[in-house]
Coordinates of C-alpha atoms in Angstrom, one line a residue:
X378 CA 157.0 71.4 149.4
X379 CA 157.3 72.1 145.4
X380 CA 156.5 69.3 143.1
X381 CA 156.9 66.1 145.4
X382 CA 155.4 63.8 142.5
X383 CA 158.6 65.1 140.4
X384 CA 160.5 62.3 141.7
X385 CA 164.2 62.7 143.6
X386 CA 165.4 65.1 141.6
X387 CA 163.7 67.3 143.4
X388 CA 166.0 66.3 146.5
X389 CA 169.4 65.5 145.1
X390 CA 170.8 69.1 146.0
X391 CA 174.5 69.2 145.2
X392 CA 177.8 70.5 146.7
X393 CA 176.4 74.1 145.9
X394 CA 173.6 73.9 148.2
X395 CA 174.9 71.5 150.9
X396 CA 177.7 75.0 150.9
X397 CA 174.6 77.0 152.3
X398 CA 173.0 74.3 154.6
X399 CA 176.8 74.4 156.4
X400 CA 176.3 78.7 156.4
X401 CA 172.8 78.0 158.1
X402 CA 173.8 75.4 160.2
X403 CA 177.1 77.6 161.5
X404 CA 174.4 80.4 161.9
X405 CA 171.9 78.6 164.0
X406 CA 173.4 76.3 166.1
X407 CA 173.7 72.4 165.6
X408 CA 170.2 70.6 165.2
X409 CA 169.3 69.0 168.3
X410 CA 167.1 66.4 169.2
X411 CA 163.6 67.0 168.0
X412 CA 160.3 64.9 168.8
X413 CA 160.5 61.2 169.8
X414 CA 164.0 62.3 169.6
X415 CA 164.8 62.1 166.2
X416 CA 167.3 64.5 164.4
X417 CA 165.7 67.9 163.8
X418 CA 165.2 71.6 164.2
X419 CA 165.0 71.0 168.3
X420 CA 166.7 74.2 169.4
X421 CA 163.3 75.2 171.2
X422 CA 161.8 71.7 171.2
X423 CA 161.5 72.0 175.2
X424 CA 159.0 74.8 175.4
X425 CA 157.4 75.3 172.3
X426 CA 154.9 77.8 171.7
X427 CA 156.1 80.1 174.2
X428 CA 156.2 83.7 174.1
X429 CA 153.0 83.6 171.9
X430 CA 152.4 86.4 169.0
X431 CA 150.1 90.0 169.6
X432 CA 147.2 90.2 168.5
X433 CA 147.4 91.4 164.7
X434 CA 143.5 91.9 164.1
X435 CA 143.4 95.5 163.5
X436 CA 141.7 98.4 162.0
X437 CA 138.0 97.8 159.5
X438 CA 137.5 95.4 157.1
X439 CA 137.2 96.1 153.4
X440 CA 133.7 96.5 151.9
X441 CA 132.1 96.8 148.9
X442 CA 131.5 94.3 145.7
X443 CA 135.3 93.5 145.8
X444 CA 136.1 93.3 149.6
X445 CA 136.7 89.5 150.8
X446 CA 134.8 87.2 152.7
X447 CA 135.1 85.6 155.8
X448 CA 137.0 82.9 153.9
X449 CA 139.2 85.4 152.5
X450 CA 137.8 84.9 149.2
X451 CA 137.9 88.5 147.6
X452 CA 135.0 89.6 145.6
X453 CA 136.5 90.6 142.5
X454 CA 139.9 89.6 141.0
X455 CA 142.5 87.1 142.9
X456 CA 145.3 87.6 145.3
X457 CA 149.3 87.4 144.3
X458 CA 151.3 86.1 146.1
X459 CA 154.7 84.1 146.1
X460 CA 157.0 81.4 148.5
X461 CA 160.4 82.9 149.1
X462 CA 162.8 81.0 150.7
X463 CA 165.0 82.2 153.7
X464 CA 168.0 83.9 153.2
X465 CA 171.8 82.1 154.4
X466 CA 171.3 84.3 157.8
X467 CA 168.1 82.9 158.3
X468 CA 166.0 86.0 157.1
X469 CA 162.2 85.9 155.6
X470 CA 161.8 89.7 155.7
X471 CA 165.0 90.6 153.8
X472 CA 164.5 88.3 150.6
X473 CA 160.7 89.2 150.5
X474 CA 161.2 93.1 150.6
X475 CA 164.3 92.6 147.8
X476 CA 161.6 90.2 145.6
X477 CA 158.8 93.0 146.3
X478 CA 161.0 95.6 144.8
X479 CA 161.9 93.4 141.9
X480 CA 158.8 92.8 140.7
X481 CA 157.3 96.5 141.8
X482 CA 154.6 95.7 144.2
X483 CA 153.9 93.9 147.7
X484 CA 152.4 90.8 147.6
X485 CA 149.2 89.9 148.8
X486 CA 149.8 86.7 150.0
X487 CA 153.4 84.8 152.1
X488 CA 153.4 81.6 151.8
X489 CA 155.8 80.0 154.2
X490 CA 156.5 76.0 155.6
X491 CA 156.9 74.7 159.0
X492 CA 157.6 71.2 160.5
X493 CA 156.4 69.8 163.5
X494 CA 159.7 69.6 165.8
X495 CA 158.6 72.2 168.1
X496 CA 161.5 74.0 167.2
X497 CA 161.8 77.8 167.2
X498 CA 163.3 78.1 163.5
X499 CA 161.2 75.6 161.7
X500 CA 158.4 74.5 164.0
X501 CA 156.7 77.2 165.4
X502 CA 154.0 78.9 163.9
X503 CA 154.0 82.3 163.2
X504 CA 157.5 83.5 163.5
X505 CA 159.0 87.0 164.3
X506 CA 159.7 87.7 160.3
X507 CA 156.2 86.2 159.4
X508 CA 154.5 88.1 162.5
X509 CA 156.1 91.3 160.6
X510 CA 155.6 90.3 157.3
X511 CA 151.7 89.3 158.1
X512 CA 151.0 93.0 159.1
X513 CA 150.1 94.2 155.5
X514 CA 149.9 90.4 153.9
X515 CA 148.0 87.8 154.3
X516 CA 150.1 84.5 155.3
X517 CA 149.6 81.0 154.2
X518 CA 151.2 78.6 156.5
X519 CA 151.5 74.8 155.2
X520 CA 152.8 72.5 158.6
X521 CA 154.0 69.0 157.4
X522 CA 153.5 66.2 159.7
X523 CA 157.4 65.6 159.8
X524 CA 160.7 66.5 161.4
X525 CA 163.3 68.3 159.3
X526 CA 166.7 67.3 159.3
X527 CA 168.4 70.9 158.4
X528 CA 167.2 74.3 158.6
X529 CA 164.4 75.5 156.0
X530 CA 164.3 72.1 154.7
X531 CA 167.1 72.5 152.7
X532 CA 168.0 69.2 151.5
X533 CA 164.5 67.8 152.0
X534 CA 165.3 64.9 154.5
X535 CA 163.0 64.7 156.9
X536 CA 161.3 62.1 159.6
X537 CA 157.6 61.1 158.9
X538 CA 155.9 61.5 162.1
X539 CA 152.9 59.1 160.8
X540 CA 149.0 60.6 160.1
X541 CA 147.6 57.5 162.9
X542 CA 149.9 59.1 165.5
X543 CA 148.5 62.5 164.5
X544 CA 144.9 61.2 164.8
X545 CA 145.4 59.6 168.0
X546 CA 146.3 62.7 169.5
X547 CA 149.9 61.5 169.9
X548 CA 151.5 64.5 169.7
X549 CA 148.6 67.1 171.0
X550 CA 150.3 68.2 174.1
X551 CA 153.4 68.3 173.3
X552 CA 153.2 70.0 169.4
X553 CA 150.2 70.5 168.7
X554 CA 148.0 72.4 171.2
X555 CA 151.2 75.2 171.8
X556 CA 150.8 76.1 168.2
X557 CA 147.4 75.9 167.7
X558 CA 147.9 78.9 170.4
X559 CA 149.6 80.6 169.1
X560 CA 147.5 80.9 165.9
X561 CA 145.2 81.8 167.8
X562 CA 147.0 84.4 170.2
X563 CA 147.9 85.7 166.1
X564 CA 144.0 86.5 165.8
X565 CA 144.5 88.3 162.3
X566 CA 143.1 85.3 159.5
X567 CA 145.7 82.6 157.8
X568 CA 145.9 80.4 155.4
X569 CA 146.7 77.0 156.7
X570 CA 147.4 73.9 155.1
X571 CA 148.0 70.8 156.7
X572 CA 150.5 68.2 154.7
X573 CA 150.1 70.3 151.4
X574 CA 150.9 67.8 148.7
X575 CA 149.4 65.4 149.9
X576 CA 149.0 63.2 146.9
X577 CA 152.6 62.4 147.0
X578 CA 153.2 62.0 150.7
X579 CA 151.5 58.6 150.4
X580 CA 154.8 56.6 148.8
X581 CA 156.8 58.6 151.5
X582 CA 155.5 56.4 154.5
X583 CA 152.8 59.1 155.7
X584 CA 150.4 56.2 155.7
X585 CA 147.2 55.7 154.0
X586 CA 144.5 58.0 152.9
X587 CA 141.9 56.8 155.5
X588 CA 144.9 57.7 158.2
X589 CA 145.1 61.3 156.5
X590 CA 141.6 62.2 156.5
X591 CA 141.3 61.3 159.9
X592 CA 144.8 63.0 161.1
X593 CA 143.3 66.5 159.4
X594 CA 140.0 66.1 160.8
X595 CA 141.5 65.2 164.0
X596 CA 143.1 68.7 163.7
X597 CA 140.4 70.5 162.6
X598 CA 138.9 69.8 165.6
X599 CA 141.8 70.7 167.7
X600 CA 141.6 73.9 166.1
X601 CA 137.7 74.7 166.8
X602 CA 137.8 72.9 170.2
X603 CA 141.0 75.7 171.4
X604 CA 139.1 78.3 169.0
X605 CA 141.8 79.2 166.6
X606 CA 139.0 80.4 164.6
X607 CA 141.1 82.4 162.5
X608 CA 142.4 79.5 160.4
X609 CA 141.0 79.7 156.8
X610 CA 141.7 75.9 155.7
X611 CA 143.5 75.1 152.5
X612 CA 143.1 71.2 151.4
X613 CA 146.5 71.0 149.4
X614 CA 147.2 68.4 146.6
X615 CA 150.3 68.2 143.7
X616 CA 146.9 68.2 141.2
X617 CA 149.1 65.4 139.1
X618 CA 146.4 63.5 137.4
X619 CA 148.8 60.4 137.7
X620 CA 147.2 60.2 141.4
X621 CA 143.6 60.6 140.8
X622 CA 142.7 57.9 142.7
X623 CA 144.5 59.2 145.3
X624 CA 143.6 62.5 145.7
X625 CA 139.7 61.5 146.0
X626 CA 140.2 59.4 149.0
X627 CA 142.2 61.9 150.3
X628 CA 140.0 64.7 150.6
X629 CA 138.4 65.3 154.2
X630 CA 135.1 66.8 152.9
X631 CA 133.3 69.9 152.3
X632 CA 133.0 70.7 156.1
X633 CA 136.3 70.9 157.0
X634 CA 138.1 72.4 154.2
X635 CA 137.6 76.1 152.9
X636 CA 140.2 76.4 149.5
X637 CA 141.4 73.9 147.5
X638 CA 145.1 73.9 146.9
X639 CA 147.4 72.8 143.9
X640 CA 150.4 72.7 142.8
X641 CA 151.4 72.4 138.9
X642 CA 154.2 73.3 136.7
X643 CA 156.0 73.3 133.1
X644 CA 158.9 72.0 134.3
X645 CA 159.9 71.6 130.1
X646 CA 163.4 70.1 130.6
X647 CA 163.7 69.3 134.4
X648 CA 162.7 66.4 136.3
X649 CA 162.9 64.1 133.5
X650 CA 159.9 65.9 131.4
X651 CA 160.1 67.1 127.7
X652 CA 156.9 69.0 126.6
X653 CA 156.7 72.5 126.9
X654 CA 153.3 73.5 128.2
X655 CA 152.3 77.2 128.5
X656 CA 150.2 78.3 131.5
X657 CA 146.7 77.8 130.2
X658 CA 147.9 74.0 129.3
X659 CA 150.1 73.3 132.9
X660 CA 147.0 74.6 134.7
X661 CA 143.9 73.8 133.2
X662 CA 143.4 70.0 132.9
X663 CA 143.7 69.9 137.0
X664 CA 141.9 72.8 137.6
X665 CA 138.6 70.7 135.5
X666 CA 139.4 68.2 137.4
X667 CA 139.1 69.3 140.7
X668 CA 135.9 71.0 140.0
X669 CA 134.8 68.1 138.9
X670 CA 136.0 65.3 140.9
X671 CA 136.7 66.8 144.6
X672 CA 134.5 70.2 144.8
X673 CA 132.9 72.9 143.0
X674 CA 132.0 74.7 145.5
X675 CA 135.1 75.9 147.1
X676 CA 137.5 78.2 145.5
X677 CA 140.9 77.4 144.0
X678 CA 144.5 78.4 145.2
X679 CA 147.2 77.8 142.8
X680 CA 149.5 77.0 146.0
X681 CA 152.8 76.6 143.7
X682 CA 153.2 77.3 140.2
X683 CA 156.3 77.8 137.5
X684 CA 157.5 77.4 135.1
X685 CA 161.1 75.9 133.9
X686 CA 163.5 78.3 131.5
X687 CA 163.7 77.0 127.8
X688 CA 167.3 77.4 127.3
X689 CA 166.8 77.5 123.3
X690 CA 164.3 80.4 124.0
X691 CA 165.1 82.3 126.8
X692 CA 161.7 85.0 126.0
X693 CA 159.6 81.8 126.4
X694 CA 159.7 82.2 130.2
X695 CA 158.3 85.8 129.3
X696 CA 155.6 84.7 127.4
X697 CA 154.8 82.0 129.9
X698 CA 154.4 84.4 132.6
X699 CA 152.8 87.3 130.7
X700 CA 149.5 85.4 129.6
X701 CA 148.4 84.8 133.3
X702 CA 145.8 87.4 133.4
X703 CA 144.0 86.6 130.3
X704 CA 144.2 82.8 130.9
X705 CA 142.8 83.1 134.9
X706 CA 140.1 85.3 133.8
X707 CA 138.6 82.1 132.3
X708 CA 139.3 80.0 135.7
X709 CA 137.2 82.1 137.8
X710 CA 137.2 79.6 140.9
X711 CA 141.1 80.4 141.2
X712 CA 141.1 83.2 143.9
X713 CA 144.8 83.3 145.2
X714 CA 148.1 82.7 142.9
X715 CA 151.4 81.7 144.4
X716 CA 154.3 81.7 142.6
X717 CA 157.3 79.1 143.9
X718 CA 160.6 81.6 143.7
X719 CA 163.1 78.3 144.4
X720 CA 165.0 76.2 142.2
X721 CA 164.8 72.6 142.5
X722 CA 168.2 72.0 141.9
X723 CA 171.7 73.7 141.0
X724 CA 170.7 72.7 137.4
X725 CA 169.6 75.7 135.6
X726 CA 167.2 73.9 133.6
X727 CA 165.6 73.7 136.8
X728 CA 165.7 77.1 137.9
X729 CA 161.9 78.1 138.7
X730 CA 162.8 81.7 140.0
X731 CA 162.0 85.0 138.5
X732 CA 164.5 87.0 139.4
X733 CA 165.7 88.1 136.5
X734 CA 165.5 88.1 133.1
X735 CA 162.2 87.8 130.5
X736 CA 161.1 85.4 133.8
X737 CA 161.2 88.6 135.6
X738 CA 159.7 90.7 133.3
X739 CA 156.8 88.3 132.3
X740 CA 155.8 87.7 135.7
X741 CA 155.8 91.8 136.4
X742 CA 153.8 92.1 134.2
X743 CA 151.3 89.7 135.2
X744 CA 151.3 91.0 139.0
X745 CA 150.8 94.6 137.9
X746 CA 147.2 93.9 136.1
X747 CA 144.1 95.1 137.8
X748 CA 143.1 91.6 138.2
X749 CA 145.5 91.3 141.0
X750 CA 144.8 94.4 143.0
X751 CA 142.5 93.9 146.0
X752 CA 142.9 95.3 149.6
X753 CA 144.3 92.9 151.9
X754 CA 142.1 93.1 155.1
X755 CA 143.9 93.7 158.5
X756 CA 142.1 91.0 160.6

């Protein structure tokens, strides 16, 4: 998730939010074992991937100059989309219609987070609320090779399941197969994104870079070799130019990814940083360099982006906001925007939502330009 190369900051929640990892854990159940028994969301662990989702292909697709590909690329403009974070009773649907109304549109694009327990609440792909949410969105599904410790990640603990187990097929039967069904039993077209962030995952005991590029080719395959066709594959990376190095021997290659991912902020005062930077200057030095370093022939997903309030000048966050369309007019690679709706701690100089205030308005602003008005296809 959000910002990884931030530092633990991002994962030192306080009594505030430990208050509504008790509500969600007195809401779901204690966490049981998940897989190779460690602590996670096991509460379906034993049969995951059953009861597998419809079919949501439906209806024509779009044409014309502006309709997308088969890559979901559209044509003309980009798509707007946003990652909102369950609500204490364990709801997707209900936060996403309130944000929708805030900001006076639906959003193109869900992005949403899953583990690899096996568990019905955080490790099973496609969910009841993103099954319902999907029908007039597109979803972008990022599954981290890990085991959460509470639900929705709250805290960020988790168990590193280890990219040369992934590659050796380790967990295949047992994980991976049953939701690579049921991605595929989904038929409509997702964004999916293995280990997103990966830059940062390194330092984290993942393992090495050769490990990850063969873990996500390794699941490539799995994907084309059950035919979950319908995966559109987003290669995901912080874009913090502090891991260059990184991030090239990271990437698994032209053929197996589809978008390029990444994941920047003005984070002003939080996380130990100082410098305002508006959106054009938090975005573009990483955006140059993925065109030039990784790919330029794939298009661009701002996976996560933010900004932090300036507490001096609350209408900055307005301003911030409010110059997207002009500034991604002159990044025409970036097809899809995401905007992270989740502080990253109880500070409030940390507070990346928009929920209110000039955030709010700024970023209304932005979503209702043309620029951000395509037709989201139904398959």
């Amino acid at each position: 998730m959000n910002g990884r190369h931030a530092g633990p900051h991002k994962r030192a929640y306080t009594a505030v939010v430990l208050v509504a990892v008790a509500l969600l854990v007195a809401g779901l159940g204690v966490w049981a074992g998940g897989v190779d028994g460690t602590a996670g969301n096991g509460d379906d662990a034993r049969s995951p991937g059953r009861d597998l989702p419809r079919n949501a292909a439906s209806g024509e697709l779009p044409t014309g100059s502006c309709a997308p590909d088969e890559k979901l690329v559209a044509g003309c403009g980009a798509w707007w989309g946003a990652y909102i974070p369950y609500d204490r009773n364990s709801s997707l649907t209900k936060p996403v219609y309130a944000f929708e109304k805030k900001i006076g549109r639906k959003l193109d694009l869900v992005y949403t987070y899953h583990d690899m327990s096996g568990g019905k609440t955080d490790g099973e792909l496609l969910t009841a609320d993103e099954q319902e949410l999907g029908k007039d969105r597109l979803l972008m599904l990022a599954w981290e090779s890990t085991v959460w410790k509470e639900p929705h990640h709250a805290n960020y603990t988790e168990t590193q399941l280890g990219w040369k187990n992934i590659a050796a097929g380790k967990y295949d039967a047992k994980i991976i197969d049953p939701q690579i069904r049921r991605l595929k039993a989904y038929g409509k077209r997702v964004f999916f994104s293995f280990d997103q962030e990966v830059d940062a995952r390194i330092k984290e005991g993942a393992g090495t870079p050769a490990e990850y590029v063969a873990a996500y080719r390794h699941l490539y395959d799995r994907f084309r070799k059950l035919g979950a066709d319908n995966a559109v594959w987003v290669w995901t990376v912080s874009g913090y130019l502090g891991s260059a190095d990184a991030m090239k021997q990271l990437y698994p290659g032209d053929d197996y990814v589809d978008w390029i991912g990444m994941d920047q902020y003005n984070y002003f005062g939080c996380h130990d940083t100082t410098d305002w930077n508006d959106f054009d200057e938090s975005q573009r030095p990483t955006y140059d360099w993925l065109l030039e370093n990784i790919s330029a022939k794939k298009p661009l997903m701002m996976a996560e982006f933010a900004t932090a309030p300036d507490p001096a000048d609350p209408d900055r966050q307005r301003g911030w906001y409010s110059a997207i369309p002009g500034v991604i007019r002159t990044m025409p690679k970036v097809k899809a925007m995401v905007h992270w709706n989740r502080a990253t701690s109880a500070e409030a100089k940390c507070d990346l939502t928009v929920n209110e205030g000039p955030a709010l308005e700024g970023y209304r602003k932005a979503g209702g330009d043309r620029y951000f008005k395509q037709t989201v296809p139904s398959r």
